[in-house]
Amino acid sequence: MGATHVFNGTQVVMVDDQYTGWCGKDTYDIVCKGPERVPATWRAANRWSCNESRESGGMQAGYRYAVLAVTLPMLAVAMPSQAQDSGWQGSLGAGAIYAPDYLGSDDYETSAWPAVNLTYGDSMYINMRDGVGWNVIHRNGWRVSPFLGYTFGRDNDDDLHHLDKVDGGVTAGLRTEYTAGHWQYSAAVETPLSGDVDGYHATAKAHWRSRLTQRLAVSLGPNIAYGSNAWTEDMFGISARESRRSGLDAYSPNEGYFRIGANASASYYLTRTWSITGIVGVSRLTGDAKDSPIVEEIGDATQSYVGGFINYNF
């Protein structure tokens, strides 16, 4: 199977010179040599445009934000859009995620979250996964973008009520993505500009995405994240004062940690503008994060989640 493109916001798959796409209730087969050569009569009648596929978005405090940062690239292979390439397009929606109440917790809860994913042509994006970014490079499958994001800290309730609260803050970073066929690879590094978390955080992900039928899209892939020593200290360290209050051993990480995981999603398009998505994933904390009493004594190094979203695509 060949390259995938979006016509009228709907992903189509090229097999040899044949593009097959779903538009409304009908399936159209269009023979052409490339997306830029879609017959003008089709473009005029159906507002067909040629652009790369878009992804949907969705978020939760603490661990749930990390869940979405990993999972939202997979919420859909392509979201239908009726906007032109030069304007705003994307999706808005809502959903819920059942996940640990903080990174490293063994207590799970369900929380509702909005789903936001917007792009302005090829130059700008706004979504819950990546924050607000500007594509300084976007060609030949590559996208490089500085971005502003947000990292959540950690509340001091339930098992952590004797520990200090860790405030989140705005982050600045750089992201690089490469798309080749059904695969998308991405890497990002960010550092906080405000809040109680210091250091830096890096992620690397790979996703295999495909549309199995005209209405059903799936995605799956591995991911890995690294938190620096300072980041790990702020999120998983326990001071002597906190130790006296909580009864947990004082703990000062000596190095950063890795979180290794995998996720999968399936999106079903009810109509050209409405879709529903289910997500599932699991990850494992390693290193000094896993050894922290916050994880080892009152939490769990294995983290899993499940969720669902409904999106309106435009």
PDB file of C-alpha atoms in Angstrom:
ATOM      1  CA  MET A   1       0.000   0.000   0.000  1.00  0.00           C
ATOM      2  CA  GLY A   2       1.336   3.415  -0.926  1.00  0.00           C
ATOM      3  CA  ALA A   3       1.343   6.856   0.582  1.00  0.00           C
ATOM      4  CA  THR A   4      -1.649   8.309   2.412  1.00  0.00           C
ATOM      5  CA  HIS A   5      -3.063  11.771   1.764  1.00  0.00           C
ATOM      6  CA  VAL A   6      -6.088  13.794   2.755  1.00  0.00           C
ATOM      7  CA  PHE A   7      -8.710  14.885   0.223  1.00  0.00           C
ATOM      8  CA  ASN A   8     -11.431  17.128   1.628  1.00  0.00           C
ATOM      9  CA  GLY A   9      -9.959  16.292   5.021  1.00  0.00           C
ATOM     10  CA  THR A  10     -10.532  12.561   4.510  1.00  0.00           C
ATOM     11  CA  GLN A  11      -7.569  10.236   4.390  1.00  0.00           C
ATOM     12  CA  VAL A  12      -7.199   8.251   1.216  1.00  0.00           C
ATOM     13  CA  VAL A  13      -4.685   5.554   0.422  1.00  0.00           C
ATOM     14  CA  MET A  14      -2.853   5.397  -2.872  1.00  0.00           C
ATOM     15  CA  VAL A  15      -2.437   1.969  -4.450  1.00  0.00           C
ATOM     16  CA  ASP A  16      -0.439   2.373  -7.666  1.00  0.00           C
ATOM     17  CA  ASP A  17      -2.183   5.401  -9.236  1.00  0.00           C
ATOM     18  CA  GLN A  18      -5.568   4.838  -7.600  1.00  0.00           C
ATOM     19  CA  TYR A  19      -6.845   6.978  -4.736  1.00  0.00           C
ATOM     20  CA  THR A  20      -9.820   5.715  -2.773  1.00  0.00           C
ATOM     21  CA  GLY A  21     -11.553   8.036  -0.336  1.00  0.00           C
ATOM     22  CA  TRP A  22     -14.761   8.197   1.667  1.00  0.00           C
ATOM     23  CA  CYS A  23     -16.903  11.309   1.353  1.00  0.00           C
ATOM     24  CA  GLY A  24     -20.302  11.352   3.018  1.00  0.00           C
ATOM     25  CA  LYS A  25     -22.135   8.113   2.227  1.00  0.00           C
ATOM     26  CA  ASP A  26     -20.316   7.363  -1.005  1.00  0.00           C
ATOM     27  CA  THR A  27     -16.953   5.976  -2.004  1.00  0.00           C
ATOM     28  CA  TYR A  28     -15.136   7.696  -4.842  1.00  0.00           C
ATOM     29  CA  ASP A  29     -12.288   6.237  -6.867  1.00  0.00           C
ATOM     30  CA  ILE A  30     -10.137   8.820  -8.534  1.00  0.00           C
ATOM     31  CA  VAL A  31      -7.320   7.941 -10.896  1.00  0.00           C
ATOM     32  CA  CYS A  32      -4.461  10.413 -10.877  1.00  0.00           C
ATOM     33  CA  LYS A  33      -0.696  10.536 -10.561  1.00  0.00           C
ATOM     34  CA  GLY A  34      -0.564  12.416  -7.276  1.00  0.00           C
ATOM     35  CA  PRO A  35      -2.639  14.562  -4.891  1.00  0.00           C
ATOM     36  CA  GLU A  36      -1.675  17.742  -6.686  1.00  0.00           C
ATOM     37  CA  ARG A  37      -3.265  16.376  -9.878  1.00  0.00           C
ATOM     38  CA  VAL A  38      -6.732  15.605  -8.596  1.00  0.00           C
ATOM     39  CA  PRO A  39      -9.054  16.586 -11.466  1.00  0.00           C
ATOM     40  CA  ALA A  40     -10.196  20.192 -11.171  1.00  0.00           C
ATOM     41  CA  THR A  41     -13.840  19.134 -11.544  1.00  0.00           C
ATOM     42  CA  TRP A  42     -13.554  17.068  -8.374  1.00  0.00           C
ATOM     43  CA  ARG A  43     -11.851  19.891  -6.510  1.00  0.00           C
ATOM     44  CA  ALA A  44     -14.526  22.364  -7.526  1.00  0.00           C
ATOM     45  CA  ALA A  45     -17.472  20.084  -6.842  1.00  0.00           C
ATOM     46  CA  ASN A  46     -16.251  18.580  -3.577  1.00  0.00           C
ATOM     47  CA  ARG A  47     -13.784  21.174  -2.209  1.00  0.00           C
ATOM     48  CA  TRP A  48     -11.014  18.620  -2.370  1.00  0.00           C
ATOM     49  CA  SER A  49      -7.710  19.780  -0.991  1.00  0.00           C
ATOM     50  CA  CYS A  50      -4.255  18.223  -0.822  1.00  0.00           C
ATOM     51  CA  ASN A  51      -2.540  18.187   2.538  1.00  0.00           C
ATOM     52  CA  GLU A  52      -0.953  15.824   5.008  1.00  0.00           C
ATOM     53  CA  SER A  53      -3.155  13.911   7.425  1.00  0.00           C
ATOM     54  CA  ARG A  54      -4.094  15.561  10.715  1.00  0.00           C
ATOM     55  CA  GLU A  55      -4.350  14.024  14.155  1.00  0.00           C
ATOM     56  CA  SER A  56      -6.948  14.509  16.859  1.00  0.00           C
ATOM     57  CA  GLY A  57      -6.443  15.674  20.397  1.00  0.00           C
ATOM     58  CA  GLY A  58      -7.772  15.204  23.840  1.00  0.00           C
ATOM     59  CA  MET A  59      -5.817  15.709  28.878  1.00  0.00           C
ATOM     60  CA  GLN A  60      -5.753  15.030  32.680  1.00  0.00           C
ATOM     61  CA  ALA A  61      -3.770  16.481  35.569  1.00  0.00           C
ATOM     62  CA  GLY A  62      -0.481  14.840  36.415  1.00  0.00           C
ATOM     63  CA  TYR A  63      -0.292  11.363  35.001  1.00  0.00           C
ATOM     64  CA  ARG A  64      -3.314  11.833  32.749  1.00  0.00           C
ATOM     65  CA  TYR A  65      -1.540  14.595  30.868  1.00  0.00           C
ATOM     66  CA  ALA A  66       1.368  12.219  30.286  1.00  0.00           C
ATOM     67  CA  VAL A  67      -1.161   9.638  29.104  1.00  0.00           C
ATOM     68  CA  LEU A  68      -2.564  12.040  26.542  1.00  0.00           C
ATOM     69  CA  ALA A  69       0.814  13.275  25.463  1.00  0.00           C
ATOM     70  CA  VAL A  70       1.626   9.712  24.502  1.00  0.00           C
ATOM     71  CA  THR A  71      -1.779   8.669  23.237  1.00  0.00           C
ATOM     72  CA  LEU A  72      -3.263  11.587  21.371  1.00  0.00           C
ATOM     73  CA  PRO A  73      -0.992  11.148  18.388  1.00  0.00           C
ATOM     74  CA  MET A  74      -2.887   7.904  17.939  1.00  0.00           C
ATOM     75  CA  LEU A  75      -6.474   9.019  18.411  1.00  0.00           C
ATOM     76  CA  ALA A  76      -7.088   8.857  14.685  1.00  0.00           C
ATOM     77  CA  VAL A  77      -5.236   8.155  11.507  1.00  0.00           C
ATOM     78  CA  ALA A  78      -6.911  11.152   9.888  1.00  0.00           C
ATOM     79  CA  MET A  79      -9.660  13.473  10.953  1.00  0.00           C
ATOM     80  CA  PRO A  80     -12.044  14.719   8.285  1.00  0.00           C
ATOM     81  CA  SER A  81     -11.854  18.416   7.583  1.00  0.00           C
ATOM     82  CA  GLN A  82     -13.734  20.747   5.327  1.00  0.00           C
ATOM     83  CA  ALA A  83     -11.388  23.704   5.784  1.00  0.00           C
ATOM     84  CA  GLN A  84      -8.996  24.848   3.132  1.00  0.00           C
ATOM     85  CA  ASP A  85      -5.254  24.306   3.540  1.00  0.00           C
ATOM     86  CA  SER A  86      -4.596  27.957   4.377  1.00  0.00           C
ATOM     87  CA  GLY A  87      -7.143  28.266   7.216  1.00  0.00           C
ATOM     88  CA  TRP A  88      -8.050  26.701  10.542  1.00  0.00           C
ATOM     89  CA  GLN A  89      -8.997  23.040  10.648  1.00  0.00           C
ATOM     90  CA  GLY A  90      -9.037  20.297  13.231  1.00  0.00           C
ATOM     91  CA  SER A  91     -11.337  18.804  15.837  1.00  0.00           C
ATOM     92  CA  LEU A  92     -13.049  19.633  19.123  1.00  0.00           C
ATOM     93  CA  GLY A  93     -14.533  17.140  21.514  1.00  0.00           C
ATOM     94  CA  ALA A  94     -14.582  15.617  24.969  1.00  0.00           C
ATOM     95  CA  GLY A  95     -13.907  12.332  26.679  1.00  0.00           C
ATOM     96  CA  ALA A  96     -12.820  10.556  29.836  1.00  0.00           C
ATOM     97  CA  ILE A  97      -9.717   8.672  30.947  1.00  0.00           C
ATOM     98  CA  TYR A  98      -9.400   6.080  33.705  1.00  0.00           C
ATOM     99  CA  ALA A  99      -5.809   6.361  34.925  1.00  0.00           C
ATOM    100  CA  PRO A 100      -3.599   6.722  38.033  1.00  0.00           C
ATOM    101  CA  ASP A 101      -4.212   9.975  39.899  1.00  0.00           C
ATOM    102  CA  TYR A 102      -0.495  10.838  39.675  1.00  0.00           C
ATOM    103  CA  LEU A 103       2.553   9.386  37.951  1.00  0.00           C
ATOM    104  CA  GLY A 104       3.573   6.381  40.030  1.00  0.00           C
ATOM    105  CA  SER A 105       0.258   6.004  41.878  1.00  0.00           C
ATOM    106  CA  ASP A 106      -1.662   2.766  42.355  1.00  0.00           C
ATOM    107  CA  ASP A 107      -4.948   4.634  42.882  1.00  0.00           C
ATOM    108  CA  TYR A 108      -7.063   5.075  39.757  1.00  0.00           C
ATOM    109  CA  GLU A 109      -9.857   7.507  39.004  1.00  0.00           C
ATOM    110  CA  THR A 110     -11.939   8.619  36.046  1.00  0.00           C
ATOM    111  CA  SER A 111     -11.805  12.227  34.904  1.00  0.00           C
ATOM    112  CA  ALA A 112     -13.414  14.075  32.014  1.00  0.00           C
ATOM    113  CA  TRP A 113     -11.291  16.156  29.675  1.00  0.00           C
ATOM    114  CA  PRO A 114     -11.742  18.285  26.566  1.00  0.00           C
ATOM    115  CA  ALA A 115     -10.261  17.225  23.250  1.00  0.00           C
ATOM    116  CA  VAL A 116      -8.742  20.048  21.226  1.00  0.00           C
ATOM    117  CA  ASN A 117      -6.698  19.808  18.047  1.00  0.00           C
ATOM    118  CA  LEU A 118      -6.338  22.796  15.716  1.00  0.00           C
ATOM    119  CA  THR A 119      -3.974  23.621  12.890  1.00  0.00           C
ATOM    120  CA  TYR A 120      -3.554  26.749  10.835  1.00  0.00           C
ATOM    121  CA  GLY A 121      -2.351  25.618   7.437  1.00  0.00           C
ATOM    122  CA  ASP A 122       1.083  24.074   7.783  1.00  0.00           C
ATOM    123  CA  SER A 123       2.447  26.809  10.027  1.00  0.00           C
ATOM    124  CA  MET A 124       0.839  26.454  13.466  1.00  0.00           C
ATOM    125  CA  TYR A 125      -0.796  23.863  15.714  1.00  0.00           C
ATOM    126  CA  ILE A 126      -2.681  23.953  19.013  1.00  0.00           C
ATOM    127  CA  ASN A 127      -3.510  20.723  20.820  1.00  0.00           C
ATOM    128  CA  MET A 128      -3.541  19.090  24.215  1.00  0.00           C
ATOM    129  CA  ARG A 129      -0.737  16.751  23.240  1.00  0.00           C
ATOM    130  CA  ASP A 130       1.867  19.162  21.898  1.00  0.00           C
ATOM    131  CA  GLY A 131       0.807  22.575  23.192  1.00  0.00           C
ATOM    132  CA  VAL A 132       1.213  25.547  20.853  1.00  0.00           C
ATOM    133  CA  GLY A 133       3.838  25.112  18.160  1.00  0.00           C
ATOM    134  CA  TRP A 134       5.186  26.806  15.050  1.00  0.00           C
ATOM    135  CA  ASN A 135       6.475  24.685  12.187  1.00  0.00           C
ATOM    136  CA  VAL A 136       9.736  26.289  11.122  1.00  0.00           C
ATOM    137  CA  ILE A 137      10.313  23.275   8.855  1.00  0.00           C
ATOM    138  CA  HIS A 138       7.468  21.278   7.293  1.00  0.00           C
ATOM    139  CA  ARG A 139       8.431  19.467   4.095  1.00  0.00           C
ATOM    140  CA  ASN A 140       9.389  16.062   2.700  1.00  0.00           C
ATOM    141  CA  GLY A 141       7.797  14.291   5.657  1.00  0.00           C
ATOM    142  CA  TRP A 142       9.736  16.331   8.230  1.00  0.00           C
ATOM    143  CA  ARG A 143       8.336  18.768  10.752  1.00  0.00           C
ATOM    144  CA  VAL A 144      10.484  20.765  13.184  1.00  0.00           C
ATOM    145  CA  SER A 145       8.743  23.076  15.628  1.00  0.00           C
ATOM    146  CA  PRO A 146       9.578  25.064  18.743  1.00  0.00           C
ATOM    147  CA  PHE A 147       6.622  24.906  21.113  1.00  0.00           C
ATOM    148  CA  LEU A 148       5.131  26.077  24.385  1.00  0.00           C
ATOM    149  CA  GLY A 149       3.552  23.390  26.529  1.00  0.00           C
ATOM    150  CA  TYR A 150       2.621  22.646  30.107  1.00  0.00           C
ATOM    151  CA  THR A 151       3.835  20.108  32.622  1.00  0.00           C
ATOM    152  CA  PHE A 152       1.610  19.144  35.521  1.00  0.00           C
ATOM    153  CA  GLY A 153       3.093  18.746  38.955  1.00  0.00           C
ATOM    154  CA  ARG A 154       1.659  16.624  41.747  1.00  0.00           C
ATOM    155  CA  ASP A 155      -1.144  17.298  44.221  1.00  0.00           C
ATOM    156  CA  ASN A 156      -0.644  16.588  47.927  1.00  0.00           C
ATOM    157  CA  ASP A 157      -3.866  14.735  48.649  1.00  0.00           C
ATOM    158  CA  ASP A 158      -4.775  11.131  49.506  1.00  0.00           C
ATOM    159  CA  ASP A 159      -1.530   9.122  49.910  1.00  0.00           C
ATOM    160  CA  LEU A 160       0.564  12.261  49.392  1.00  0.00           C
ATOM    161  CA  HIS A 161      -1.165  14.580  51.866  1.00  0.00           C
ATOM    162  CA  HIS A 162       1.965  14.775  54.081  1.00  0.00           C
ATOM    163  CA  LEU A 163       4.185  15.707  51.137  1.00  0.00           C
ATOM    164  CA  ASP A 164       4.599  19.142  49.604  1.00  0.00           C
ATOM    165  CA  LYS A 165       2.508  20.033  46.583  1.00  0.00           C
ATOM    166  CA  VAL A 166       4.471  20.305  43.337  1.00  0.00           C
ATOM    167  CA  ASP A 167       3.121  23.053  41.079  1.00  0.00           C
ATOM    168  CA  GLY A 168       3.229  22.547  37.344  1.00  0.00           C
ATOM    169  CA  GLY A 169       4.247  25.213  34.872  1.00  0.00           C
ATOM    170  CA  VAL A 170       4.676  26.385  31.313  1.00  0.00           C
ATOM    171  CA  THR A 171       7.397  24.643  29.309  1.00  0.00           C
ATOM    172  CA  ALA A 172       9.370  25.536  26.191  1.00  0.00           C
ATOM    173  CA  GLY A 173      10.797  22.941  23.874  1.00  0.00           C
ATOM    174  CA  LEU A 174      11.675  21.683  20.428  1.00  0.00           C
ATOM    175  CA  ARG A 175       9.938  18.862  18.565  1.00  0.00           C
ATOM    176  CA  THR A 176      10.977  16.906  15.472  1.00  0.00           C
ATOM    177  CA  GLU A 177       8.683  14.533  13.564  1.00  0.00           C
ATOM    178  CA  TYR A 178       9.144  12.383  10.501  1.00  0.00           C
ATOM    179  CA  THR A 179       6.355  10.599   8.635  1.00  0.00           C
ATOM    180  CA  ALA A 180       6.979   7.787   6.163  1.00  0.00           C
ATOM    181  CA  GLY A 181       3.978   5.845   4.910  1.00  0.00           C
ATOM    182  CA  HIS A 182       2.028   4.412   7.832  1.00  0.00           C
ATOM    183  CA  TRP A 183       4.779   5.228  10.343  1.00  0.00           C
ATOM    184  CA  GLN A 184       5.326   8.440  12.248  1.00  0.00           C
ATOM    185  CA  TYR A 185       8.385   9.026  14.443  1.00  0.00           C
ATOM    186  CA  SER A 186       8.751  11.924  16.848  1.00  0.00           C
ATOM    187  CA  ALA A 187      11.160  13.225  19.485  1.00  0.00           C
ATOM    188  CA  ALA A 188      10.817  16.227  21.767  1.00  0.00           C
ATOM    189  CA  VAL A 189      12.652  17.868  24.637  1.00  0.00           C
ATOM    190  CA  GLU A 190      11.218  20.546  26.939  1.00  0.00           C
ATOM    191  CA  THR A 191      12.189  22.491  30.035  1.00  0.00           C
ATOM    192  CA  PRO A 192       9.929  24.363  32.492  1.00  0.00           C
ATOM    193  CA  LEU A 193       9.728  28.151  32.464  1.00  0.00           C
ATOM    194  CA  SER A 194       7.613  28.336  35.636  1.00  0.00           C
ATOM    195  CA  GLY A 195       6.371  26.143  38.476  1.00  0.00           C
ATOM    196  CA  ASP A 196       8.213  23.843  40.886  1.00  0.00           C
ATOM    197  CA  VAL A 197       9.685  21.371  38.386  1.00  0.00           C
ATOM    198  CA  ASP A 198      13.232  21.929  37.117  1.00  0.00           C
ATOM    199  CA  GLY A 199      15.499  20.146  34.667  1.00  0.00           C
ATOM    200  CA  TYR A 200      14.259  18.787  31.359  1.00  0.00           C
ATOM    201  CA  HIS A 201      12.027  16.045  29.983  1.00  0.00           C
ATOM    202  CA  ALA A 202      12.495  14.200  26.684  1.00  0.00           C
ATOM    203  CA  THR A 203      10.223  11.815  24.777  1.00  0.00           C
ATOM    204  CA  ALA A 204      10.554   9.595  21.717  1.00  0.00           C
ATOM    205  CA  LYS A 205       7.638   7.809  20.040  1.00  0.00           C
ATOM    206  CA  ALA A 206       6.824   5.717  17.004  1.00  0.00           C
ATOM    207  CA  HIS A 207       3.300   5.091  15.712  1.00  0.00           C
ATOM    208  CA  TRP A 208       1.974   2.790  13.050  1.00  0.00           C
ATOM    209  CA  ARG A 209      -1.296   4.222  11.747  1.00  0.00           C
ATOM    210  CA  SER A 210      -3.693   2.752   9.226  1.00  0.00           C
ATOM    211  CA  ARG A 211      -7.279   3.004   8.086  1.00  0.00           C
ATOM    212  CA  LEU A 212      -8.625  -0.552   8.038  1.00  0.00           C
ATOM    213  CA  THR A 213     -11.944   0.395   6.457  1.00  0.00           C
ATOM    214  CA  GLN A 214     -13.573   3.578   5.252  1.00  0.00           C
ATOM    215  CA  ARG A 215     -14.738   4.273   8.815  1.00  0.00           C
ATOM    216  CA  LEU A 216     -12.292   2.438  11.106  1.00  0.00           C
ATOM    217  CA  ALA A 217      -8.766   3.683  11.840  1.00  0.00           C
ATOM    218  CA  VAL A 218      -6.229   2.114  14.196  1.00  0.00           C
ATOM    219  CA  SER A 219      -2.867   3.105  15.599  1.00  0.00           C
ATOM    220  CA  LEU A 220      -0.301   1.518  17.885  1.00  0.00           C
ATOM    221  CA  GLY A 221       3.295   1.990  18.886  1.00  0.00           C
ATOM    222  CA  PRO A 222       5.992   2.156  21.568  1.00  0.00           C
ATOM    223  CA  ASN A 223       7.208   5.206  23.457  1.00  0.00           C
ATOM    224  CA  ILE A 224       9.955   6.139  25.869  1.00  0.00           C
ATOM    225  CA  ALA A 225      10.371   9.183  28.107  1.00  0.00           C
ATOM    226  CA  TYR A 226      13.318  10.457  30.117  1.00  0.00           C
ATOM    227  CA  GLY A 227      13.252  12.839  33.067  1.00  0.00           C
ATOM    228  CA  SER A 228      16.504  14.503  34.102  1.00  0.00           C
ATOM    229  CA  ASN A 229      17.948  14.247  37.607  1.00  0.00           C
ATOM    230  CA  ALA A 230      16.440  17.592  38.658  1.00  0.00           C
ATOM    231  CA  TRP A 231      13.059  16.634  37.160  1.00  0.00           C
ATOM    232  CA  THR A 232      13.140  13.306  39.016  1.00  0.00           C
ATOM    233  CA  GLU A 233      14.106  15.022  42.281  1.00  0.00           C
ATOM    234  CA  ASP A 234      11.146  17.383  42.099  1.00  0.00           C
ATOM    235  CA  MET A 235       8.616  14.677  41.196  1.00  0.00           C
ATOM    236  CA  PHE A 236       9.865  11.712  43.245  1.00  0.00           C
ATOM    237  CA  GLY A 237      12.208  13.085  45.925  1.00  0.00           C
ATOM    238  CA  ILE A 238      11.273  13.217  49.640  1.00  0.00           C
ATOM    239  CA  SER A 239      12.907  15.802  51.907  1.00  0.00           C
ATOM    240  CA  ALA A 240      13.780  15.173  55.560  1.00  0.00           C
ATOM    241  CA  ARG A 241      10.871  17.403  56.605  1.00  0.00           C
ATOM    242  CA  GLU A 242       8.456  15.495  54.380  1.00  0.00           C
ATOM    243  CA  SER A 243       9.845  12.226  55.743  1.00  0.00           C
ATOM    244  CA  ARG A 244       9.100  13.244  59.333  1.00  0.00           C
ATOM    245  CA  ARG A 245       5.536  14.219  58.420  1.00  0.00           C
ATOM    246  CA  SER A 246       4.718  11.229  56.243  1.00  0.00           C
ATOM    247  CA  GLY A 247       6.702   8.378  57.753  1.00  0.00           C
ATOM    248  CA  LEU A 248       8.237   7.643  54.349  1.00  0.00           C
ATOM    249  CA  ASP A 249      12.014   7.409  54.082  1.00  0.00           C
ATOM    250  CA  ALA A 250      13.820  10.515  52.891  1.00  0.00           C
ATOM    251  CA  TYR A 251      14.840  10.048  49.272  1.00  0.00           C
ATOM    252  CA  SER A 252      17.079  11.982  46.906  1.00  0.00           C
ATOM    253  CA  PRO A 253      17.449  10.545  43.388  1.00  0.00           C
ATOM    254  CA  ASN A 254      20.980  10.329  42.027  1.00  0.00           C
ATOM    255  CA  GLU A 255      20.008  10.288  38.356  1.00  0.00           C
ATOM    256  CA  GLY A 256      17.075  10.559  35.991  1.00  0.00           C
ATOM    257  CA  TYR A 257      14.524   7.943  35.070  1.00  0.00           C
ATOM    258  CA  PHE A 258      13.051   6.306  32.002  1.00  0.00           C
ATOM    259  CA  ARG A 259       9.403   5.470  31.411  1.00  0.00           C
ATOM    260  CA  ILE A 260       8.845   2.822  28.736  1.00  0.00           C
ATOM    261  CA  GLY A 261       5.424   2.032  27.326  1.00  0.00           C
ATOM    262  CA  ALA A 262       3.150   1.154  24.444  1.00  0.00           C
ATOM    263  CA  ASN A 263      -0.324   2.287  23.376  1.00  0.00           C
ATOM    264  CA  ALA A 264      -3.075   1.473  20.934  1.00  0.00           C
ATOM    265  CA  SER A 265      -6.188   3.253  19.722  1.00  0.00           C
ATOM    266  CA  ALA A 266      -9.135   2.742  17.401  1.00  0.00           C
ATOM    267  CA  SER A 267     -11.293   5.474  15.868  1.00  0.00           C
ATOM    268  CA  TYR A 268     -14.660   4.912  14.242  1.00  0.00           C
ATOM    269  CA  TYR A 269     -16.167   7.598  12.015  1.00  0.00           C
ATOM    270  CA  LEU A 270     -19.898   7.847  12.617  1.00  0.00           C
ATOM    271  CA  THR A 271     -20.161  10.462   9.871  1.00  0.00           C
ATOM    272  CA  ARG A 272     -17.725  12.600   7.956  1.00  0.00           C
ATOM    273  CA  THR A 273     -17.651  15.064  10.868  1.00  0.00           C
ATOM    274  CA  TRP A 274     -18.167  12.906  13.970  1.00  0.00           C
ATOM    275  CA  SER A 275     -15.871  10.177  15.287  1.00  0.00           C
ATOM    276  CA  ILE A 276     -15.436   8.166  18.478  1.00  0.00           C
ATOM    277  CA  THR A 277     -12.114   6.864  19.750  1.00  0.00           C
ATOM    278  CA  GLY A 278     -11.001   4.315  22.323  1.00  0.00           C
ATOM    279  CA  ILE A 279      -7.480   4.300  23.763  1.00  0.00           C
ATOM    280  CA  VAL A 280      -5.499   1.892  25.940  1.00  0.00           C
ATOM    281  CA  GLY A 281      -1.905   1.829  27.105  1.00  0.00           C
ATOM    282  CA  VAL A 282       0.618   0.666  29.672  1.00  0.00           C
ATOM    283  CA  SER A 283       4.001   1.985  30.809  1.00  0.00           C
ATOM    284  CA  ARG A 284       6.683   1.117  33.333  1.00  0.00           C
ATOM    285  CA  LEU A 285       8.744   3.488  35.470  1.00  0.00           C
ATOM    286  CA  THR A 286      12.420   2.609  35.837  1.00  0.00           C
ATOM    287  CA  GLY A 287      15.510   3.866  37.618  1.00  0.00           C
ATOM    288  CA  ASP A 288      15.343   6.298  40.509  1.00  0.00           C
ATOM    289  CA  ALA A 289      11.658   7.020  39.917  1.00  0.00           C
ATOM    290  CA  LYS A 290      10.773   3.351  40.440  1.00  0.00           C
ATOM    291  CA  ASP A 291      12.927   3.205  43.598  1.00  0.00           C
ATOM    292  CA  SER A 292      11.276   6.243  45.211  1.00  0.00           C
ATOM    293  CA  PRO A 293       9.064   5.452  48.243  1.00  0.00           C
ATOM    294  CA  ILE A 294       6.361   7.440  46.445  1.00  0.00           C
ATOM    295  CA  VAL A 295       6.270   4.600  43.919  1.00  0.00           C
ATOM    296  CA  GLU A 296       7.773   1.602  45.704  1.00  0.00           C
ATOM    297  CA  GLU A 297       5.882   1.884  49.018  1.00  0.00           C
ATOM    298  CA  ILE A 298       2.594   3.636  48.248  1.00  0.00           C
ATOM    299  CA  GLY A 299       2.410   3.412  44.467  1.00  0.00           C
ATOM    300  CA  ASP A 300       3.152   1.159  41.514  1.00  0.00           C
ATOM    301  CA  ALA A 301       5.825   1.357  38.817  1.00  0.00           C
ATOM    302  CA  THR A 302       3.442  -0.140  36.260  1.00  0.00           C
ATOM    303  CA  GLN A 303       0.953   2.412  34.977  1.00  0.00           C
ATOM    304  CA  SER A 304      -1.997   1.672  32.696  1.00  0.00           C
ATOM    305  CA  TYR A 305      -4.987   3.563  31.374  1.00  0.00           C
ATOM    306  CA  VAL A 306      -8.088   3.306  29.215  1.00  0.00           C
ATOM    307  CA  GLY A 307     -10.246   6.059  27.791  1.00  0.00           C
ATOM    308  CA  GLY A 308     -12.689   7.232  25.180  1.00  0.00           C
ATOM    309  CA  PHE A 309     -13.375  10.440  23.240  1.00  0.00           C
ATOM    310  CA  ILE A 310     -15.945  11.828  20.848  1.00  0.00           C
ATOM    311  CA  ASN A 311     -14.795  14.458  18.356  1.00  0.00           C
ATOM    312  CA  TYR A 312     -16.391  16.914  15.975  1.00  0.00           C
ATOM    313  CA  ASN A 313     -14.128  17.413  12.969  1.00  0.00           C
ATOM    314  CA  PHE A 314     -14.162  20.464  10.745  1.00  0.00           C
TER     315      PHE A 314
END
